[in-house]
PDB file of C-alpha atoms in Angstrom:
ATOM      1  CA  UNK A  22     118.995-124.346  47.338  1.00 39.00           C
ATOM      2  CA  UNK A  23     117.175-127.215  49.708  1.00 43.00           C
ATOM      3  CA  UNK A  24     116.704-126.231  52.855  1.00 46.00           C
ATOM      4  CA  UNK A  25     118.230-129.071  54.949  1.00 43.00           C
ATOM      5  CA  UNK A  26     115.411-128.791  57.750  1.00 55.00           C
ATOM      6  CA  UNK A  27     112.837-129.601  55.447  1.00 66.00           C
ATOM      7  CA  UNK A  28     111.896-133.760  54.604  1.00 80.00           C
ATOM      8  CA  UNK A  29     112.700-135.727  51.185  1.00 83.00           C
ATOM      9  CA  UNK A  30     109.390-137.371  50.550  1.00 92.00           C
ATOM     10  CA  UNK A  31     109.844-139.514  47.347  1.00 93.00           C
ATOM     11  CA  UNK A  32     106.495-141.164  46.367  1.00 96.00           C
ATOM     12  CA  UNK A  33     107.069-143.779  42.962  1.00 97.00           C
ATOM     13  CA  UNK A  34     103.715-145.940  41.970  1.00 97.00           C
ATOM     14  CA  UNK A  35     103.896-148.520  39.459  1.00 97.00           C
ATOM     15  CA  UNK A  36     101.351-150.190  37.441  1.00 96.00           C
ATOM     16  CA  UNK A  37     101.648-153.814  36.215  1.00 97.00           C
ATOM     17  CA  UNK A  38      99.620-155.645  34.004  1.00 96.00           C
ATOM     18  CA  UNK A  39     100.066-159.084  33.298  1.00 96.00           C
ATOM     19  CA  UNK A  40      98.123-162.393  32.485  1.00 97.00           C
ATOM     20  CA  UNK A  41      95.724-163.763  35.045  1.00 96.00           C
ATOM     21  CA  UNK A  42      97.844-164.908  37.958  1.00 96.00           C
ATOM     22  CA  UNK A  43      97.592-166.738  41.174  1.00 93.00           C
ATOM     23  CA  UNK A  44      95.664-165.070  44.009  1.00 93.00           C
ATOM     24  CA  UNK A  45      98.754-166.015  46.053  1.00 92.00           C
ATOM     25  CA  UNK A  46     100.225-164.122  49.210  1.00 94.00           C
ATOM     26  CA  UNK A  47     103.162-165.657  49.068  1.00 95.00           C
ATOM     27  CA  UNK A  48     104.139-164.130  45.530  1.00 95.00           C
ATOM     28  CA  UNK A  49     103.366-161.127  46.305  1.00 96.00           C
ATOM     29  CA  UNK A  50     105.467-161.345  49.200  1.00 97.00           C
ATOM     30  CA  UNK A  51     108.203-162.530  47.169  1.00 97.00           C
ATOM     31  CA  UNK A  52     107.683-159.496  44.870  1.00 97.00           C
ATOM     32  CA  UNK A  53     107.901-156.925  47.598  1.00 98.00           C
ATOM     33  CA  UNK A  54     110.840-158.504  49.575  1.00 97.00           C
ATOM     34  CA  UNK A  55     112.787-158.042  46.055  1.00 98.00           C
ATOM     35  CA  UNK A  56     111.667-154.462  45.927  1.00 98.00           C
ATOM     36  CA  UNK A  57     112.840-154.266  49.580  1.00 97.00           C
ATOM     37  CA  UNK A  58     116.292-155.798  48.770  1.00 97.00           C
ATOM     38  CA  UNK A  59     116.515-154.121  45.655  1.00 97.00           C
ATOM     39  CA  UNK A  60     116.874-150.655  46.855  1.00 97.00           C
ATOM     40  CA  UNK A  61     118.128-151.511  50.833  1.00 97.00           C
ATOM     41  CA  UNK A  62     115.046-150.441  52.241  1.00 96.00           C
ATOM     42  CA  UNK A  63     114.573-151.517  56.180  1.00 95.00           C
ATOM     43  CA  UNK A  64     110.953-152.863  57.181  1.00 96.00           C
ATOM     44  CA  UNK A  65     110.019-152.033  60.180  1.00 94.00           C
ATOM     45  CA  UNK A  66     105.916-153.598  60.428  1.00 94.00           C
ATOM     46  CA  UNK A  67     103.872-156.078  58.412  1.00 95.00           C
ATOM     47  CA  UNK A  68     100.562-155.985  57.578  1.00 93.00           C
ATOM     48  CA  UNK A  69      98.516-157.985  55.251  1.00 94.00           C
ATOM     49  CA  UNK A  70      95.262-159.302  53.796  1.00 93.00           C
ATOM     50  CA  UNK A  71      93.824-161.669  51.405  1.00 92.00           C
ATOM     51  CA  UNK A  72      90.925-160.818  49.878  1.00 89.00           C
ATOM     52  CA  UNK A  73      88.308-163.819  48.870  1.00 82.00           C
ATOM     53  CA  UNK A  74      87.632-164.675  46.244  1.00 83.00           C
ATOM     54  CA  UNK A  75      90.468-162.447  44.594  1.00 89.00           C
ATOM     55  CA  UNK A  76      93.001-159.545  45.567  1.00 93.00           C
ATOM     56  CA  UNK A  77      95.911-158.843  48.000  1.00 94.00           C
ATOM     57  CA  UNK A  78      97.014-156.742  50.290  1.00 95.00           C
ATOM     58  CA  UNK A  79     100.406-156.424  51.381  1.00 96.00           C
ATOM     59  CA  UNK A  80     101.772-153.508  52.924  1.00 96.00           C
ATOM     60  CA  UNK A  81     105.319-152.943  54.631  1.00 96.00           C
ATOM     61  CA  UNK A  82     106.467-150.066  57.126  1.00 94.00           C
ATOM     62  CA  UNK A  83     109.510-149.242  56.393  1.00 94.00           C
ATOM     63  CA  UNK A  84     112.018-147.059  59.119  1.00 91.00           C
ATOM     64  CA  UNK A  85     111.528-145.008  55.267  1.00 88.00           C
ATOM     65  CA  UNK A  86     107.970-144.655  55.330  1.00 92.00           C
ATOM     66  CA  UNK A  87     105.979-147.558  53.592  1.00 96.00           C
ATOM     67  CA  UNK A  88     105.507-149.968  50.300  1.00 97.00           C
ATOM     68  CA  UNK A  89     101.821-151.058  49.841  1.00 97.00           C
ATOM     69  CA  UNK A  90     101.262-153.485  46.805  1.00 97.00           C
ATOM     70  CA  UNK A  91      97.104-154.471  46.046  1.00 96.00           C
ATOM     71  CA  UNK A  92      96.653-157.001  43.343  1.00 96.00           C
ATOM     72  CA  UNK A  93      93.845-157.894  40.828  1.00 95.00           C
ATOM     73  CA  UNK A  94      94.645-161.359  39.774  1.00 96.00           C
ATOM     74  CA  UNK A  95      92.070-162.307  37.831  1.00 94.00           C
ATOM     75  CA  UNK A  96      92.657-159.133  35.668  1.00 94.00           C
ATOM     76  CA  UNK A  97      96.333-159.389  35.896  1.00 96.00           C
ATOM     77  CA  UNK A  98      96.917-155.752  38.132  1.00 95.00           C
ATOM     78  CA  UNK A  99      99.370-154.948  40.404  1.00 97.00           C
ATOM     79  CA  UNK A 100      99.531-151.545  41.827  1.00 97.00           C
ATOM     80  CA  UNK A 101     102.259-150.594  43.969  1.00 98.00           C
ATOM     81  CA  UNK A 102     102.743-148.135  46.141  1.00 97.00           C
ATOM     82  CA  UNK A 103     105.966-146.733  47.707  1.00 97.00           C
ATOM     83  CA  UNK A 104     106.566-143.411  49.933  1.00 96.00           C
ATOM     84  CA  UNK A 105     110.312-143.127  51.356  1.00 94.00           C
ATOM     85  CA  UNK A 106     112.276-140.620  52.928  1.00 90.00           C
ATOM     86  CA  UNK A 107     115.588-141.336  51.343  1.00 90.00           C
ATOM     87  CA  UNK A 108     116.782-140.175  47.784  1.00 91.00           C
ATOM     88  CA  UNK A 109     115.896-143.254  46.038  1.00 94.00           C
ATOM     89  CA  UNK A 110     115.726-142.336  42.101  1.00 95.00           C
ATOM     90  CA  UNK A 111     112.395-142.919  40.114  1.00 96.00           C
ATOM     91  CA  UNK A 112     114.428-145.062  37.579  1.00 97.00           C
ATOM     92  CA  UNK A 113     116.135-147.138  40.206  1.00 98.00           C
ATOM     93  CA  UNK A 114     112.145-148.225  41.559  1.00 98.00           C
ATOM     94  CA  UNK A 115     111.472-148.995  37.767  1.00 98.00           C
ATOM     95  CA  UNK A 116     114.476-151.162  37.310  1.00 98.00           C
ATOM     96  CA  UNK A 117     113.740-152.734  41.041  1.00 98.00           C
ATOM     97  CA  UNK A 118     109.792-153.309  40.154  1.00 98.00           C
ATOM     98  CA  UNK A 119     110.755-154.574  36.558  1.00 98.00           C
ATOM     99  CA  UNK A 120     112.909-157.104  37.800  1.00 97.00           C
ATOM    100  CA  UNK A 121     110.678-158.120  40.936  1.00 97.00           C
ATOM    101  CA  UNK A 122     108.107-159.095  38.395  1.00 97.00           C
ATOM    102  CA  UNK A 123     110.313-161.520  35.714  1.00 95.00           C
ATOM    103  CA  UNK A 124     108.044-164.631  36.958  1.00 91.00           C
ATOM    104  CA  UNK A 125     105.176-162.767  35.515  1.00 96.00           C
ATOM    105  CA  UNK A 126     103.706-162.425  31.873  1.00 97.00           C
ATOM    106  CA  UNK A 127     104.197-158.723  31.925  1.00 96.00           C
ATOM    107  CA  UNK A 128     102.163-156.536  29.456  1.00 96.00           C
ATOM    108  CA  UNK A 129     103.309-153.160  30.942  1.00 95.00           C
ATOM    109  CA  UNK A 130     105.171-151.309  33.284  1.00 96.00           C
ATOM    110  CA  UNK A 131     104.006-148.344  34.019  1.00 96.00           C
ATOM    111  CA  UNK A 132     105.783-145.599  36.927  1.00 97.00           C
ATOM    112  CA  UNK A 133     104.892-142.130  38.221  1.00 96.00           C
ATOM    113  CA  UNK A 134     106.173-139.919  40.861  1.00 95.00           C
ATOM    114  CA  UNK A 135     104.618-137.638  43.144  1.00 94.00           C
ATOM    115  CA  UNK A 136     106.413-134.543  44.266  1.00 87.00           C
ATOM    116  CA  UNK A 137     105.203-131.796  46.344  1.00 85.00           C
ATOM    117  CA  UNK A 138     108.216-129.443  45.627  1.00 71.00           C
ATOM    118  CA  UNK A 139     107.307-126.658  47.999  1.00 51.00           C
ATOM    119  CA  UNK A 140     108.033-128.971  50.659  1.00 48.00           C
ATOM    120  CA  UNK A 141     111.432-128.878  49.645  1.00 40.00           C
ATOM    121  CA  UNK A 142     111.687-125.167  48.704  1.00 37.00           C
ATOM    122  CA  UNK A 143     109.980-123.755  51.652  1.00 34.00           C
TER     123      UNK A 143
ATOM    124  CA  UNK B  23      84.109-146.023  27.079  1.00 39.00           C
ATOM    125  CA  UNK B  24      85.371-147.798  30.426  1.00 43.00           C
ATOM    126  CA  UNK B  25      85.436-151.703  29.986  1.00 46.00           C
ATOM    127  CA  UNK B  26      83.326-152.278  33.159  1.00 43.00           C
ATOM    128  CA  UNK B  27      85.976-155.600  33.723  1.00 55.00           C
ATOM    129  CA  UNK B  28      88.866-153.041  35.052  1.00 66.00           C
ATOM    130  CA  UNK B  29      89.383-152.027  38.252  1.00 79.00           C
ATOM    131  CA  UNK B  30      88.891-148.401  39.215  1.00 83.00           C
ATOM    132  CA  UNK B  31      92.206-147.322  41.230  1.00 92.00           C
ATOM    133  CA  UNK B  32      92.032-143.712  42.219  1.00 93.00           C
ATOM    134  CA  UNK B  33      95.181-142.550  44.833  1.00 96.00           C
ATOM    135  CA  UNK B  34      94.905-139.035  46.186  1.00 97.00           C
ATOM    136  CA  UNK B  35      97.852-138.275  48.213  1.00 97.00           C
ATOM    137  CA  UNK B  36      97.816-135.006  50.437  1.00 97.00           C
ATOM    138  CA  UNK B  37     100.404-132.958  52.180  1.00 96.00           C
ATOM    139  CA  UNK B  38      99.695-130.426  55.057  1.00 97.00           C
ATOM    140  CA  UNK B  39     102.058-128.112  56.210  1.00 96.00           C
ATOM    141  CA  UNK B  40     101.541-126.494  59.789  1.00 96.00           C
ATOM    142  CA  UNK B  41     103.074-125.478  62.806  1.00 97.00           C
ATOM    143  CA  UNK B  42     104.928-128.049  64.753  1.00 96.00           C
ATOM    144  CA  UNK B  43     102.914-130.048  66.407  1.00 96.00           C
ATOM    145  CA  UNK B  44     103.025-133.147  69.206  1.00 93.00           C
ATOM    146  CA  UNK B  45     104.219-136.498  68.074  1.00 93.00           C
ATOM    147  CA  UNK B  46     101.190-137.896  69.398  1.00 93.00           C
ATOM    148  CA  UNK B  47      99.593-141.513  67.679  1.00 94.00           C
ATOM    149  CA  UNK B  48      96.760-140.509  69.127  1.00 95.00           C
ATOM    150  CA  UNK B  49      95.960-137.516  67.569  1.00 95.00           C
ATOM    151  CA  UNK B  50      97.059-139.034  63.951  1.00 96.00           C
ATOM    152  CA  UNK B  51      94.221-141.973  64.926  1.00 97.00           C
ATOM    153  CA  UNK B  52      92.301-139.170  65.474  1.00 97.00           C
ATOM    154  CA  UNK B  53      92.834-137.440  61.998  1.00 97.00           C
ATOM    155  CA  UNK B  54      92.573-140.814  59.798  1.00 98.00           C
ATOM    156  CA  UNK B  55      88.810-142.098  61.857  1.00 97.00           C
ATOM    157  CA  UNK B  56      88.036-138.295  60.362  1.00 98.00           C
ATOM    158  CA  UNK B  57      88.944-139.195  56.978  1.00 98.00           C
ATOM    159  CA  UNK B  58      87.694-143.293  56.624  1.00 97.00           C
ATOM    160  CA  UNK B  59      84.144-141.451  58.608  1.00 97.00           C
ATOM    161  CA  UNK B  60      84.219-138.433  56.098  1.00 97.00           C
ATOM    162  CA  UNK B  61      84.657-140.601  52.832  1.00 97.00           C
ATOM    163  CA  UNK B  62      82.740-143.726  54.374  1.00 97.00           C
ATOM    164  CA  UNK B  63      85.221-146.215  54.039  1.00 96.00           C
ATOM    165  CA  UNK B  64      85.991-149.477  55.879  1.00 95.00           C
ATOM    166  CA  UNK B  65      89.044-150.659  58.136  1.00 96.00           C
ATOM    167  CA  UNK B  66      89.670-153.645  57.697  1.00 94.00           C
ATOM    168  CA  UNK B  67      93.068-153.890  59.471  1.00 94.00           C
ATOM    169  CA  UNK B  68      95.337-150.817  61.375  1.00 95.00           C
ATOM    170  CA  UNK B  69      99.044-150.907  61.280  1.00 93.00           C
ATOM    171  CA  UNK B  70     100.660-148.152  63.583  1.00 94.00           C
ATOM    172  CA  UNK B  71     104.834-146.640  64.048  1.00 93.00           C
ATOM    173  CA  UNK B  72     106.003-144.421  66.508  1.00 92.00           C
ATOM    174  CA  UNK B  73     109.571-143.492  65.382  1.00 89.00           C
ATOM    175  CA  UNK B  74     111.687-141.625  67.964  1.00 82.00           C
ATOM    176  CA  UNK B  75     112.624-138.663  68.087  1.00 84.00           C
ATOM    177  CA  UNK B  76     109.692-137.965  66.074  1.00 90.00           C
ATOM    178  CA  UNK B  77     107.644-139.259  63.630  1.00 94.00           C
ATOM    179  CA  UNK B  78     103.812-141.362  63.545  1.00 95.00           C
ATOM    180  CA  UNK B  79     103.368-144.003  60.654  1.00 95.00           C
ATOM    181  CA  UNK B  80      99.995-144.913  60.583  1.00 96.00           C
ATOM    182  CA  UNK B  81      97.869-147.421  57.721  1.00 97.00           C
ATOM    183  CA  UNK B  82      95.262-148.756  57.739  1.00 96.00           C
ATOM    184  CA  UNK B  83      94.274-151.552  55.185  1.00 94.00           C
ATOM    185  CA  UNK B  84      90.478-150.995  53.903  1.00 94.00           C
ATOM    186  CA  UNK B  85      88.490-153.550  52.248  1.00 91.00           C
ATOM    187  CA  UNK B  86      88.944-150.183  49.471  1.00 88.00           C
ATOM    188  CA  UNK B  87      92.709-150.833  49.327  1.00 92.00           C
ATOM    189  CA  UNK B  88      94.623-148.197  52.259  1.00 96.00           C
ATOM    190  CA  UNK B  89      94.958-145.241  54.251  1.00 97.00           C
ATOM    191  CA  UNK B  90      98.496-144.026  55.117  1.00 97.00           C
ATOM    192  CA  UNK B  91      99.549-141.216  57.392  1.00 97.00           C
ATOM    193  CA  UNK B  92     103.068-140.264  58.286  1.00 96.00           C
ATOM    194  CA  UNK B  93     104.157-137.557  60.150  1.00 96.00           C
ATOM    195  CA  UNK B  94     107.320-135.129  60.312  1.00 95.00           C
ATOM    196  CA  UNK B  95     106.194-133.421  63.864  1.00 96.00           C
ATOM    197  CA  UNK B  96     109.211-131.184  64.395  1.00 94.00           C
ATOM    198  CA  UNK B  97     108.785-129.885  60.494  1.00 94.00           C
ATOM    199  CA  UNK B  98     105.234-129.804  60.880  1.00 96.00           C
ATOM    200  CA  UNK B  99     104.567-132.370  57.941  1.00 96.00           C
ATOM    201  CA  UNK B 100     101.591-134.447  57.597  1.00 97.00           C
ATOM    202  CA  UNK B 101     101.984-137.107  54.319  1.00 97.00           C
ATOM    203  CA  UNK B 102      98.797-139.061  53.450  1.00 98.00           C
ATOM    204  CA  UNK B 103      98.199-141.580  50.874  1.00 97.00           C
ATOM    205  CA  UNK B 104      95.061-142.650  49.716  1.00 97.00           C
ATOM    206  CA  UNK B 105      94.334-145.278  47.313  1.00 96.00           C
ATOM    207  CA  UNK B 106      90.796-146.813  46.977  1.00 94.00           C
ATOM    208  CA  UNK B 107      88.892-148.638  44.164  1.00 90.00           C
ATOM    209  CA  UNK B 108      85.896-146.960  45.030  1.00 90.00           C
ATOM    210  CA  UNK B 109      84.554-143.956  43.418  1.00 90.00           C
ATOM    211  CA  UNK B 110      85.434-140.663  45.447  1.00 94.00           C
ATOM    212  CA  UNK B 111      86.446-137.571  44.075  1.00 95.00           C
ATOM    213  CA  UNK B 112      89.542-135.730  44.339  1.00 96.00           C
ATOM    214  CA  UNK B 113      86.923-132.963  45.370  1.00 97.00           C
ATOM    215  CA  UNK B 114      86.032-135.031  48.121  1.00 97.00           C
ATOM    216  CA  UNK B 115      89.301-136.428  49.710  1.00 97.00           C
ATOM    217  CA  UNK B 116      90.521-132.613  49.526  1.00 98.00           C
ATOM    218  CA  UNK B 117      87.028-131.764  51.307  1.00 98.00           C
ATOM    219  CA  UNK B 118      87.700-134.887  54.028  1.00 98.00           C
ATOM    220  CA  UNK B 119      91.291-133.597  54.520  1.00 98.00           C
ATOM    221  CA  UNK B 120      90.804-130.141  54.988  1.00 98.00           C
ATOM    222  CA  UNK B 121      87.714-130.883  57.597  1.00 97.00           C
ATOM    223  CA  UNK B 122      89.990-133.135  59.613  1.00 97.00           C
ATOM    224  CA  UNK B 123      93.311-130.972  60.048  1.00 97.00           C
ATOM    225  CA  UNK B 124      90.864-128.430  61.747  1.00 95.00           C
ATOM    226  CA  UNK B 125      92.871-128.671  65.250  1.00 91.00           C
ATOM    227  CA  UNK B 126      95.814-128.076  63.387  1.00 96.00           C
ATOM    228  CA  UNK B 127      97.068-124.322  62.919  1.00 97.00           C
ATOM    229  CA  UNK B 128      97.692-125.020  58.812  1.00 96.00           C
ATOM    230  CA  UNK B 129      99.634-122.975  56.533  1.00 96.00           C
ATOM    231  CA  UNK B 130      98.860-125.170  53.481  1.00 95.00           C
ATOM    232  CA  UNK B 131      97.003-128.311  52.324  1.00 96.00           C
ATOM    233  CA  UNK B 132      98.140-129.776  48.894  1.00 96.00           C
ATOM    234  CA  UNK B 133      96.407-132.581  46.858  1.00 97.00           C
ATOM    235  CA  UNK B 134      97.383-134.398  44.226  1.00 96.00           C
ATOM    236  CA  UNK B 135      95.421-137.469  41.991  1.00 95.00           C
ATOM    237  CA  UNK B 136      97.261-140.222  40.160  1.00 94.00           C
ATOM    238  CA  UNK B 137      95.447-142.210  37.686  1.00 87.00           C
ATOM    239  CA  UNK B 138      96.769-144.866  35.119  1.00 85.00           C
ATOM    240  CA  UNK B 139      94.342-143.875  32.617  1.00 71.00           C
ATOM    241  CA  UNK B 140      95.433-146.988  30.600  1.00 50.00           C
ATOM    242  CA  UNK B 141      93.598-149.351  33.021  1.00 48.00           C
ATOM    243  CA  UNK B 142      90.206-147.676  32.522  1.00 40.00           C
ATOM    244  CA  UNK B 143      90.895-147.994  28.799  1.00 37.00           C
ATOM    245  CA  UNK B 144      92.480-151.031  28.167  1.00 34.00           C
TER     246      UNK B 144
END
């Protein structure tokens, strides 16, 4: 049985490859603020960077911990990044990143979790 | 063999267990300089969260990709995320880690690697 003292720490990171896109802040921004809506997650702190001549970085705090997306435009790569202490479901941050990225030519999807389960059973 | 046109993405994420310890930013600023010295990587921008009761969310953006720290005090939970397109070892991060949770009276330090193999292979 979970002891109730201890934290959830959900970590999910996606993969996308696309086509070449735009090296464009504002899209990525887009992307993450539908993540963000997606699964009612609060953000707390911004922080971002664009990287010449290609790549973003765009990373929220959330009052849940954090999303952090970097892109490769040029070779169509989108890693994303998000750590929360709630019990968000790894298939309900797949179905949220799949359909953040519609307005891209998506090749893959690809999701993993991290779990560090003695944190839980301790 | 690697198709030198895809990005290397390696994420080690680490979780340290220990006795309760301050909520103290400073200290947390403290442990991340230890790691971005240790692994010789470069801030490029600092993000920082003090939740109340308890809690420190710290990231940092490096021109590598980021650093992020976040902190369950009361528990005794340290959380940190690295992801970096440089190449350092899991060997390494675990060595950086474990050097810089010295003040710390630690019961366990756990690391984990995730890699999308399919992006060094595509």
């Amino acid at each position: 049985m979970k002891n109730q003292s201890t934290p959830i720490i959900n970590q999910y990171i996606g993969l996308v490859e696309t086509d070449p896109f735009e090296n464009s802040m504002e899209e990525i921004e887009n992307l993450a603020q539908l993540i963000v809506g997606d699964l009612d997650l609060n953000v707390v702190k911004k922080l971002s960077r664009l990287f010449y001549p290609n790549g973003v970085s765009l990373i929220y705090v959330l009052s849940e911990s954090h999303l952090a997306i970097h892109t490769w435009p040029e070779l169509g790569i989108i890693h994303i990044d998000l750590v929360i202490c709630t019990p968000r479901t790894q298939a309900e941050f797949e179905k949220a990143l799949k359909s953040a990225v519609t307005n891209y030519t998506t090749h893959s999807v690809t999701v993993k979790a991290v779990n560090f389960d003695k944190v839980s059973d301790s």
